[in-house]
PDB file of C-alpha atoms in Angstrom:
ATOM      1  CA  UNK A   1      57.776 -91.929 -50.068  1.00 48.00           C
ATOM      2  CA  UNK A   2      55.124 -93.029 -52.145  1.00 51.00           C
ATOM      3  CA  UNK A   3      53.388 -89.629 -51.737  1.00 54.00           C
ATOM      4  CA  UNK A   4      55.779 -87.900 -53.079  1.00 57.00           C
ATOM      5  CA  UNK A   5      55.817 -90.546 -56.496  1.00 55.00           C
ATOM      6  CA  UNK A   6      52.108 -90.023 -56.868  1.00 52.00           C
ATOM      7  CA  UNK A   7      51.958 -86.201 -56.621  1.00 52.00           C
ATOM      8  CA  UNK A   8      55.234 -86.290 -58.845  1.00 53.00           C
ATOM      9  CA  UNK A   9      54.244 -88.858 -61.560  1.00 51.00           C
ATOM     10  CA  UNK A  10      50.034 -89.017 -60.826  1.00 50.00           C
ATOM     11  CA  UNK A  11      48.279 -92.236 -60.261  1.00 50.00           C
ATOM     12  CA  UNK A  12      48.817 -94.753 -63.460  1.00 47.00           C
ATOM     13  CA  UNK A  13      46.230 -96.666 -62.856  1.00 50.00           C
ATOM     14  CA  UNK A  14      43.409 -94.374 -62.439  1.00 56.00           C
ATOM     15  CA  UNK A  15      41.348 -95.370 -65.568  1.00 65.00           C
ATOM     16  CA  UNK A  16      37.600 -95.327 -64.253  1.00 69.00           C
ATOM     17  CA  UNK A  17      35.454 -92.296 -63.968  1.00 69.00           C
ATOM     18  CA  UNK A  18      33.906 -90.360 -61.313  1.00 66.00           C
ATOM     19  CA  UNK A  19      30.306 -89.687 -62.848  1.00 70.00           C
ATOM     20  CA  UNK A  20      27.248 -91.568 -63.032  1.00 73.00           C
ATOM     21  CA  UNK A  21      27.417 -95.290 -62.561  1.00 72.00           C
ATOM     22  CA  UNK A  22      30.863 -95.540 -63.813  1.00 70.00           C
ATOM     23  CA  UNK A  23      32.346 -96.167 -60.193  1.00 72.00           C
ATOM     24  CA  UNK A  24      30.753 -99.115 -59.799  1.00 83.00           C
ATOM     25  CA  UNK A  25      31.947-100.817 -62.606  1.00 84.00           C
ATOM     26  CA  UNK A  26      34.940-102.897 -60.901  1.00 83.00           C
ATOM     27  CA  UNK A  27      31.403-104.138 -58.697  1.00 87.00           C
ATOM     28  CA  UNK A  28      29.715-105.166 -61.947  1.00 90.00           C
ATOM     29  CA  UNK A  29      32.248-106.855 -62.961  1.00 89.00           C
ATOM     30  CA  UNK A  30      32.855-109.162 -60.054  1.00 91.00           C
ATOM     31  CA  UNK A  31      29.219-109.686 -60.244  1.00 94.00           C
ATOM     32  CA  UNK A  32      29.389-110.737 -63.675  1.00 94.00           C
ATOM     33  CA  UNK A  33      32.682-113.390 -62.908  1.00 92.00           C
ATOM     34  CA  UNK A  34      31.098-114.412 -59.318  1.00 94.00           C
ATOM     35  CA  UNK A  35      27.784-115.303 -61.606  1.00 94.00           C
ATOM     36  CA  UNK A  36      29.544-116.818 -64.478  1.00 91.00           C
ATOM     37  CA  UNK A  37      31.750-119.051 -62.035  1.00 91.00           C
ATOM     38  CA  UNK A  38      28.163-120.034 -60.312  1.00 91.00           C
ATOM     39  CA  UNK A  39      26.700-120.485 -63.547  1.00 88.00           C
ATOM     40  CA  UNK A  40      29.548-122.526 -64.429  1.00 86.00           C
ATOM     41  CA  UNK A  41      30.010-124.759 -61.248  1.00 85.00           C
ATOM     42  CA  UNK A  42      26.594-125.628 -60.661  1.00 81.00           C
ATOM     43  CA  UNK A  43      25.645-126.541 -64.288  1.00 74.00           C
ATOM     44  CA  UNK A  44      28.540-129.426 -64.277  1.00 74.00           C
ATOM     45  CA  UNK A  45      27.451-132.515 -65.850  1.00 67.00           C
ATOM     46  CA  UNK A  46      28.779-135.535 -67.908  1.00 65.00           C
ATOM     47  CA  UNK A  47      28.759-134.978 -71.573  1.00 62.00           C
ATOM     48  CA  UNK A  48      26.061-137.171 -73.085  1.00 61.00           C
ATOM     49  CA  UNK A  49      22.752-136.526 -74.917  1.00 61.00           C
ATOM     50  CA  UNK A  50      20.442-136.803 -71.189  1.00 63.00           C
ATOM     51  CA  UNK A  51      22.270-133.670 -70.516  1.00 72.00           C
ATOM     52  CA  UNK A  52      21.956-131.563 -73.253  1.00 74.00           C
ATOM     53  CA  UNK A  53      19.240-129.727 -72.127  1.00 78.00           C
ATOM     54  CA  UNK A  54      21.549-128.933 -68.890  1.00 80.00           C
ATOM     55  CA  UNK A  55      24.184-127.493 -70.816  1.00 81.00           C
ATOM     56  CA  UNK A  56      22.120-125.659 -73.435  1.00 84.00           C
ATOM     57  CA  UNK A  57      20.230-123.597 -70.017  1.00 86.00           C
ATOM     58  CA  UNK A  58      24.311-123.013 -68.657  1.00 87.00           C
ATOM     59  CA  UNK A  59      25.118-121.236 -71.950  1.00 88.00           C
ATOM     60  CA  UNK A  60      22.037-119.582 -72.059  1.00 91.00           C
ATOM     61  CA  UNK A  61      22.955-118.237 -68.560  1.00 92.00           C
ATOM     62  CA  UNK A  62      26.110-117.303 -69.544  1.00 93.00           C
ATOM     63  CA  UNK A  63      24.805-115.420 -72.469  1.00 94.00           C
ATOM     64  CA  UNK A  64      22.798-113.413 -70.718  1.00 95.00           C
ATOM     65  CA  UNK A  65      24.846-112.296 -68.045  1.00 95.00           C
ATOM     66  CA  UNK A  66      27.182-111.221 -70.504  1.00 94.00           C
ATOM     67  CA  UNK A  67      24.844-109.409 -72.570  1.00 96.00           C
ATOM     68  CA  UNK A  68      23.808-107.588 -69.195  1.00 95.00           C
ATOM     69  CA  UNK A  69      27.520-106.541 -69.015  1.00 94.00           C
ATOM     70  CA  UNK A  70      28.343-105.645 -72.580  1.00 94.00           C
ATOM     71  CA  UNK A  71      24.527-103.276 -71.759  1.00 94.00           C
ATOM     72  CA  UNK A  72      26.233-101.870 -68.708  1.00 92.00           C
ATOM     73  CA  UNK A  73      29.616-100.775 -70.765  1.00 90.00           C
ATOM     74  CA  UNK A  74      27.546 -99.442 -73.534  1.00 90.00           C
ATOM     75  CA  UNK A  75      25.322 -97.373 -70.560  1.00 90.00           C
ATOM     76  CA  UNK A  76      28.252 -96.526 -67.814  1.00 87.00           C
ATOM     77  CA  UNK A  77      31.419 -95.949 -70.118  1.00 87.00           C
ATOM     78  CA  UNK A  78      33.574 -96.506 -67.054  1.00 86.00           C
ATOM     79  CA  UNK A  79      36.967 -95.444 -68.522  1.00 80.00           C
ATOM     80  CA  UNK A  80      38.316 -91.852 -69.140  1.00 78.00           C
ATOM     81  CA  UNK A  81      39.356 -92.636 -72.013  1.00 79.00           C
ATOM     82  CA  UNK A  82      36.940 -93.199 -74.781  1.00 83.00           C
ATOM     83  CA  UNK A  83      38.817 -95.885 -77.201  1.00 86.00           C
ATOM     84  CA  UNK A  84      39.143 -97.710 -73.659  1.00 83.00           C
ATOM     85  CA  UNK A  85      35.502 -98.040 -73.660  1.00 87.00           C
ATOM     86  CA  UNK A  86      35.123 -99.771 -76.950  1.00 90.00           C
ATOM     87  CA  UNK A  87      37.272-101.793 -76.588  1.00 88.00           C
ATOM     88  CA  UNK A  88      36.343-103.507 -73.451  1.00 88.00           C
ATOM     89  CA  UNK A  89      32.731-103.921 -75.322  1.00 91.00           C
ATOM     90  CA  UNK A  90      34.684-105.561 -77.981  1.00 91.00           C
ATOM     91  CA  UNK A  91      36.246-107.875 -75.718  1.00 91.00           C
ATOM     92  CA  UNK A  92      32.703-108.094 -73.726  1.00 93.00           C
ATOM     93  CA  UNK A  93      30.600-108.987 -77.328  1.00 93.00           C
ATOM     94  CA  UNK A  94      33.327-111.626 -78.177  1.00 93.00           C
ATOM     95  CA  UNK A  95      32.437-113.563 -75.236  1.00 92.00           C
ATOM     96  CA  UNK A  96      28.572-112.952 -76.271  1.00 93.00           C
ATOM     97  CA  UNK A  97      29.698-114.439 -79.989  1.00 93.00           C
ATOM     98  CA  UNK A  98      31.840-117.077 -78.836  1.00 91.00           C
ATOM     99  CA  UNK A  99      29.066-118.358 -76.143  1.00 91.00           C
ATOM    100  CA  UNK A 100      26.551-118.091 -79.184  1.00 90.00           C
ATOM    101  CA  UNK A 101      28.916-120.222 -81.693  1.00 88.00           C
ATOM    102  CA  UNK A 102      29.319-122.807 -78.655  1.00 86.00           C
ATOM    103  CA  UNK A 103      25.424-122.857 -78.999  1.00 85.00           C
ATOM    104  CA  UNK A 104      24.942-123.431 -81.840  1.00 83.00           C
ATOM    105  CA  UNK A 105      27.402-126.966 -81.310  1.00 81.00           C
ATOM    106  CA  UNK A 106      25.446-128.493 -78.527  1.00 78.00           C
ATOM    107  CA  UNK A 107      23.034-131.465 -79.706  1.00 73.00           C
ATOM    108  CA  UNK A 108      19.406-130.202 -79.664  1.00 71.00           C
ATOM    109  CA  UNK A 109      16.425-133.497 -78.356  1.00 67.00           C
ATOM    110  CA  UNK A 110      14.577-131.710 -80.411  1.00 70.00           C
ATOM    111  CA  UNK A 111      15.810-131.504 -83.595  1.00 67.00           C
ATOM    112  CA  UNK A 112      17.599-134.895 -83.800  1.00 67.00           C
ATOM    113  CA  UNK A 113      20.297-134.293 -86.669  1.00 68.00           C
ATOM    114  CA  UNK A 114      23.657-136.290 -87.720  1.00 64.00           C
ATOM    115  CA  UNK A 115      26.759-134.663 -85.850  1.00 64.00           C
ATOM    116  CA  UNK A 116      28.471-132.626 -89.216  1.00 76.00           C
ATOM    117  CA  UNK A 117      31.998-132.322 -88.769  1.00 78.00           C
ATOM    118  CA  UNK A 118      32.962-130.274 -90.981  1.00 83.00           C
ATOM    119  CA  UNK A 119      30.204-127.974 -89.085  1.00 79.00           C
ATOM    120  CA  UNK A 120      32.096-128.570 -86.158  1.00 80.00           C
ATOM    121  CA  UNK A 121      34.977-127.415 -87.694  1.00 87.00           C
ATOM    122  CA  UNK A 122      33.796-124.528 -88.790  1.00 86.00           C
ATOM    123  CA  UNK A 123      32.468-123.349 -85.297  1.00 85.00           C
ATOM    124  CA  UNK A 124      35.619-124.088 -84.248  1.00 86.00           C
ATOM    125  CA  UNK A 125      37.753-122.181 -86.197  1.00 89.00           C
ATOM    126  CA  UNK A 126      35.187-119.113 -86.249  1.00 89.00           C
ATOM    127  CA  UNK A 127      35.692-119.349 -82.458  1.00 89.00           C
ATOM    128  CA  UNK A 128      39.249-119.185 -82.582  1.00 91.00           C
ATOM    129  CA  UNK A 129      39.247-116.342 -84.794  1.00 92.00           C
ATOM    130  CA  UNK A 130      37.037-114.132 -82.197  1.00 92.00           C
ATOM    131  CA  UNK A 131      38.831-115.148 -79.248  1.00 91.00           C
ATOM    132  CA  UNK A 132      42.032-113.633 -80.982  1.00 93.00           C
ATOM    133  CA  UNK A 133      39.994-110.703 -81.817  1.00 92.00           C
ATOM    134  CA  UNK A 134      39.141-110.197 -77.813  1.00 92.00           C
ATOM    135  CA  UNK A 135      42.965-110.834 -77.239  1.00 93.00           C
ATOM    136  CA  UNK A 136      43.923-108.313 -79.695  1.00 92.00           C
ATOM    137  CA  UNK A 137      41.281-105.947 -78.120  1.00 91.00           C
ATOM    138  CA  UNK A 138      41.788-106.671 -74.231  1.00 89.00           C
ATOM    139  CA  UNK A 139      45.576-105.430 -74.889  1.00 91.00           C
ATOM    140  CA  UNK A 140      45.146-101.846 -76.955  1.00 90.00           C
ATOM    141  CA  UNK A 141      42.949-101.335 -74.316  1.00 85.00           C
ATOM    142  CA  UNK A 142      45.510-101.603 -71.705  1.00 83.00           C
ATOM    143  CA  UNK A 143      47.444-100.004 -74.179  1.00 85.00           C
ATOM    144  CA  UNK A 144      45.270 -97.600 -74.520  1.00 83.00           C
ATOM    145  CA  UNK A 145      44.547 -96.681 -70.380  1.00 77.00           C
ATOM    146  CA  UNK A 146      48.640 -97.390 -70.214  1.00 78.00           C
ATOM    147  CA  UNK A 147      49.877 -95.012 -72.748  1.00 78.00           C
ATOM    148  CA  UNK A 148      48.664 -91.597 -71.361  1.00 74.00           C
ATOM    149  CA  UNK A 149      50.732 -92.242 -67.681  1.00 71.00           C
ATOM    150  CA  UNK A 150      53.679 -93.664 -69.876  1.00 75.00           C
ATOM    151  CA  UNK A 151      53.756 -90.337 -72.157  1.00 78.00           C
ATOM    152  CA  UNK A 152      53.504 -87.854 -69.074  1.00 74.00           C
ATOM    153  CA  UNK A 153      56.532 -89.507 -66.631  1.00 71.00           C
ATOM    154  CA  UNK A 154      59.109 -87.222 -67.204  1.00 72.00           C
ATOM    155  CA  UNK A 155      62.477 -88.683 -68.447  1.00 68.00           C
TER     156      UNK A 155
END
């Protein structure tokens, strides 16, 4: 039964490549969400100024391993289809700029400055914007891998 669908309609969700490093994306990318879970759990702490420093090496962390993946996309370029590509690296640097905004709001020992809230602000809204960007992104590129099965089903 289902034989007979896939040789009729093809596989829809075949969206990765075959060459190079490509098939071992889905493997980088559990990597990546197994490290930034770790990075995530094991970094926990109350939120006061003794643990600043704590917090500041967690989003370091996280920066980095998701600078290693947005290098891997740019490298691998898992997907058949190219637009797919960019626009997982979109959704990839997003994380990379959001991480770097939530930087930028954690108190520093030592540079000892009066919280600005309108600063605050700011980051916040700047965050919000780029996380709708990564939104908009994550779904034209399902869109994107989607569209070529959708077009090719007979009616």
């Amino acid at each position: 039964m289902m034989a007979g669908f896939c040789d009729r309609y093809g596989s829809l969700f075949e969206d990765y490549c075959a060459r190079g490093s490509a098939p071992y994306f889905l493997v980088v990318l559990l990597v990546h969400r197994m490290l930034t879970g770790i990075f995530i759990g094991i970094m926990q702490q109350r939120d006061d100024e003794a643990n600043a420093e704590v917090a500041r090496k967690q989003t370091a962390c996280l920066i980095t391993v998701s600078v290693l993946l947005a290098v891997y996309l740019a490298w691998a370029r898992p997907y058949h289809i190219p637009i797919c590509n960019f626009f997982e690296f979109v959704v990839v640097a997003a994380q990379v700029i959001v991480l770097g905004l939530n930087f930028t709001l954690l108190p520093d020992s030592r540079f000892p400055e009066p919280v600005d809230a309108a600063h605050h602000e700011r980051v916040g809204d700047a965050i919000y914007a780029v996380m709708l960007v990564a939104m908009f992104a994550a779904v034209l590129r399902v869109i994107a891998v989607m569209l070529p099965a959708w077009i090719s089903i007979p009616r």
